[in-house]
Short mmCIF file of C-alpha atoms in Angstrom, two decimals:
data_model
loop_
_atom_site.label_atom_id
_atom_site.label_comp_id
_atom_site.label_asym_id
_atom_site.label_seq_id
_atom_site.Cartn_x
_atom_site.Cartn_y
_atom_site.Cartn_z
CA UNK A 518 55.37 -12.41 -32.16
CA UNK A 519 54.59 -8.70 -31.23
CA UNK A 520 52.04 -7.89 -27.89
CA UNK A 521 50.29 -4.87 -27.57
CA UNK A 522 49.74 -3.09 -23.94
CA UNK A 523 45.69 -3.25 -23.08
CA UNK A 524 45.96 0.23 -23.82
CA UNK A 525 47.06 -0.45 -27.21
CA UNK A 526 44.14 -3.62 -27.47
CA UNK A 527 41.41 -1.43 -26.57
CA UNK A 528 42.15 1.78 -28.99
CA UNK A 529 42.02 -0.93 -31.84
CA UNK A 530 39.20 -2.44 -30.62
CA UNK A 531 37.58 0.34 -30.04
CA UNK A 532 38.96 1.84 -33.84
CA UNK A 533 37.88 -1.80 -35.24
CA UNK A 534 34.11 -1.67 -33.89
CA UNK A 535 33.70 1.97 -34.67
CA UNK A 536 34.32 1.01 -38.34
CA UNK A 537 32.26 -2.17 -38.15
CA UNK A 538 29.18 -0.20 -37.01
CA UNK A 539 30.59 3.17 -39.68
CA UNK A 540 29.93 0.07 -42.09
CA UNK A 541 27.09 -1.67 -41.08
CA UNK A 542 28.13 -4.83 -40.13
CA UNK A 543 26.89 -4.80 -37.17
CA UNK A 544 23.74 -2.89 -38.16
CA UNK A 545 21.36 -5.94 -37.23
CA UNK A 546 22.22 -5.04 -33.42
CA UNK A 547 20.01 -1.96 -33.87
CA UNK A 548 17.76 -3.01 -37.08
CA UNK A 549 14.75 -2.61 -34.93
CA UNK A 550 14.64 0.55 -34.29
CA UNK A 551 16.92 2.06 -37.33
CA UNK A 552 17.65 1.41 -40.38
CA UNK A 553 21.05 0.13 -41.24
CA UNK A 554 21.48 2.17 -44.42
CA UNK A 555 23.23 4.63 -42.64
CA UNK A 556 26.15 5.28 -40.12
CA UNK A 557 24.85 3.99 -36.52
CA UNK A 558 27.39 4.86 -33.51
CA UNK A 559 26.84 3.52 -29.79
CA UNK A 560 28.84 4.35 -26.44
CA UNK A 561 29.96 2.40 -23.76
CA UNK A 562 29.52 4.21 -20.71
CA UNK A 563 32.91 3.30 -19.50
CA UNK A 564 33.66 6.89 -19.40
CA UNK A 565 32.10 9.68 -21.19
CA UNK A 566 28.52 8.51 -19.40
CA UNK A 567 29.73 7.27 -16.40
CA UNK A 568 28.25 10.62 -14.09
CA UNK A 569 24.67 10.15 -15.93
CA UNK A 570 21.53 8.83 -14.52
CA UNK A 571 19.59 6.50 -16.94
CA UNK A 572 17.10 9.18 -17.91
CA UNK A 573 20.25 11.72 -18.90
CA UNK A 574 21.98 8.61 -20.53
CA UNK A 575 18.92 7.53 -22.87
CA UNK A 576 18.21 11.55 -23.44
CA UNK A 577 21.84 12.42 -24.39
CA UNK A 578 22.17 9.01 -26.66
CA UNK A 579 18.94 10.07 -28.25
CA UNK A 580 20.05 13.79 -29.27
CA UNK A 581 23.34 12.56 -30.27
CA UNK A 582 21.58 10.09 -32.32
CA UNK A 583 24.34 7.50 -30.46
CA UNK A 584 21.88 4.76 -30.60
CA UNK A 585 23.29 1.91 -29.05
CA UNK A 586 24.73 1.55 -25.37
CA UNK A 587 26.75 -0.56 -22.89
CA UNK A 588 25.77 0.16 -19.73
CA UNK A 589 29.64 0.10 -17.89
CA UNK A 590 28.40 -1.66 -14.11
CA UNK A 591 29.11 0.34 -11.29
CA UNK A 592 27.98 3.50 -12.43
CA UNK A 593 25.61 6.64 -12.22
CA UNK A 594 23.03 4.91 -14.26
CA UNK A 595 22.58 2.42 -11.80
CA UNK A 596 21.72 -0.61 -13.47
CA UNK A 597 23.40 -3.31 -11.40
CA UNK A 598 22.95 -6.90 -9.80
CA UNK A 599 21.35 -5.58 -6.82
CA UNK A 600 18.14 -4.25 -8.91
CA UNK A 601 14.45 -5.65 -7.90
CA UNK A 602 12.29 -7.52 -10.21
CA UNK A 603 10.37 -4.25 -10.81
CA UNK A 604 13.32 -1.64 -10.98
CA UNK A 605 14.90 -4.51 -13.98
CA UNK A 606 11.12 -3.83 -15.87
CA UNK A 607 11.65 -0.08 -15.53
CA UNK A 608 14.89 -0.16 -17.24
CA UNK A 609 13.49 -2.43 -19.94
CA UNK A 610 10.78 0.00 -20.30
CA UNK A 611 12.78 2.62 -20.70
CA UNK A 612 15.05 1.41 -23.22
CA UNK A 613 11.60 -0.26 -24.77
CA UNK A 614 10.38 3.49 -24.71
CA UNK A 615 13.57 5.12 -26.44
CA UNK A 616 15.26 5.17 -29.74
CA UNK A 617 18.28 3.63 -27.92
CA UNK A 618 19.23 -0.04 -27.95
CA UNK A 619 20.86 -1.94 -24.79
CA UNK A 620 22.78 -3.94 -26.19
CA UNK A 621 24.44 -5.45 -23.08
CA UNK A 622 26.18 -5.03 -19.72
CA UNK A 623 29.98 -4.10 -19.13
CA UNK A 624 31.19 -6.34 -16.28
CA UNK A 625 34.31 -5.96 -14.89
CA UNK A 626 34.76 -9.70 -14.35
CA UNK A 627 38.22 -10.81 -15.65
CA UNK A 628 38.90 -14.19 -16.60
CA UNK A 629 42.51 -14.48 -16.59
CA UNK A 630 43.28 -15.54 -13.13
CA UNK A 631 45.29 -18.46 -12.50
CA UNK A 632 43.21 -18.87 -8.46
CA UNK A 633 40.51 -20.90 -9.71
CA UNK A 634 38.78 -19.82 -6.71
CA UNK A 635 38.71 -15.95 -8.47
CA UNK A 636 37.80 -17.61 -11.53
CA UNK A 637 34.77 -19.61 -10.32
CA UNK A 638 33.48 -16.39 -8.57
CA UNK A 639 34.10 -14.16 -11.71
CA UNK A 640 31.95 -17.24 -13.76
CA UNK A 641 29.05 -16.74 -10.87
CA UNK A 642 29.13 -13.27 -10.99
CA UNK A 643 28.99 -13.31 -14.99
CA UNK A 644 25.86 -15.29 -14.93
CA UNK A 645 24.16 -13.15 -12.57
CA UNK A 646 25.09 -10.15 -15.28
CA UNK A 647 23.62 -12.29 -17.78
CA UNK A 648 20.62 -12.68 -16.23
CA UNK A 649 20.37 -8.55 -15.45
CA UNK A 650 21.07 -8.18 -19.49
CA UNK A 651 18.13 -10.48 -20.16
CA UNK A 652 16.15 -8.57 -17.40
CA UNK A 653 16.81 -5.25 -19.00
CA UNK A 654 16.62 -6.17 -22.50
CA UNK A 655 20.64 -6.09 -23.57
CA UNK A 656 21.95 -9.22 -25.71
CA UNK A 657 24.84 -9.82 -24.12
CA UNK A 658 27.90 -9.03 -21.28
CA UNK A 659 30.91 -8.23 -21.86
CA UNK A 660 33.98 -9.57 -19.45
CA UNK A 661 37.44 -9.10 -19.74
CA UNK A 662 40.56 -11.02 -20.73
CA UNK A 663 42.83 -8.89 -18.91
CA UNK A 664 46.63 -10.06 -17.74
CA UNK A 665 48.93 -12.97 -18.76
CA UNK A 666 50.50 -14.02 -15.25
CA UNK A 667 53.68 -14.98 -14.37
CA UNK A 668 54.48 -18.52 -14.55
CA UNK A 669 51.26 -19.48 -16.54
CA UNK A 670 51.53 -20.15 -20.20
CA UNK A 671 50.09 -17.04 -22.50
CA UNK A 672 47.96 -19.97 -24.50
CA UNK A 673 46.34 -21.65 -21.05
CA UNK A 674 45.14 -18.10 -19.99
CA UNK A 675 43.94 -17.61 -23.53
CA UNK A 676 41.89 -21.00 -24.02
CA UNK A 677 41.06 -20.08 -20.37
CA UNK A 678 39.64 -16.81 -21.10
#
C-alpha cells in the first residue's frame, strides 16, 4: 500500500474539489444564489485571504466571482468562537447581503490523537465551531485527520478520525 505526505493529500484534495465544483457536482452548495450551469470556484482562506477583514474577503470573492468560502479560524476576518450573539448576526448578514456563500468554518481541531484527553477537547471545541457555522450561516466545519502515531494502528486512528 502506497501513503502520501499531507502535502501530497491536500494538493489532491484540493485538485479533486476544484474539479468537482469545475463540474458541478457540488453546485447545490451555492444553487441559491447561482446557477449551477456554469463553472463556480470558492477559496478557503487558509492562505491567500488570511490578511483580509470580512468586508475585503466578501468584496474580493465577489469581483473574482469566487463565490463560495471557508472561513480558515484564527484569522484577519475574525469570525471565531469568541463572537457575541450580535457580532454572529452581522456576519450572517453579511454573507445574507453578498453574492458569496459560507459554506463552513476551517477548524484546526485534529482528531488523530491517541491522549483521549486532546481528543475529548478537540470534540468540545468542534461543537462550539458547529454552533458558530450555524450562527453565521455556513453548513458545515471542517477538522482534520492529521498524523498516524507511533505505536497506534493506522486503521484505529482512521475509524477514530
Amino acid at each position: 500500500m502506497e501513503f502520501y505526505s499531507r502535502r501530497d493529500f491536500l494538493k489532491t484534495a484540493a485538485a479533486g474539489s476544484t474539479l468537482a465544483l469545475g463540474y458541478g457536482l457540488s453546485s447545490s452548495v451555492f444553487a441559491e444564489k447561482k446557477s449551477a450551469k456554469q463553472a463556480q470556484y470558492g477559496l478557503v482562506t487558509y492562505q491567500w485571504a488570511k490578511d483580509w477583514d470580512l468586508p475585503t474577503l466578501l468584496k474580493n470573492c465577489e469581483t473574482a466571482n469566487v463565490l463560495g468560502v471557508e472561513l480558515r479560524t484564527t484569522h484577519a476576518h475574525g469570525v471565531e468562537r469568541t463572537l457575541t450573539e450580535d457580532q454572529r448576526k452581522e456576519v450572517a448578514k453579511r454573507f445574507a447581503d453578498s453574492p458569496v456563500t459560507l459554506v463552513g468554518i476551517g477548524s484546526n481541531e485534529r482528531y488523530d490523537s491517541p491522549d483521549p484527553i486532546v481528543l475529548k477537547k478537540a470534540i468540545a471545541d468542534t461543537k462550539d465551531f458547529i454552533k458558530l457555522s450555524h450562527d453565521v450561516g455556513g453548513t458545515g466545519v471542517k477538522v482534520k485527520p492529521d498524523s498516524f502515531h507511533v505505536g497506534v494502528p493506522e486503521s484505529v486512528t482512521i475509524e477514530q478520525i
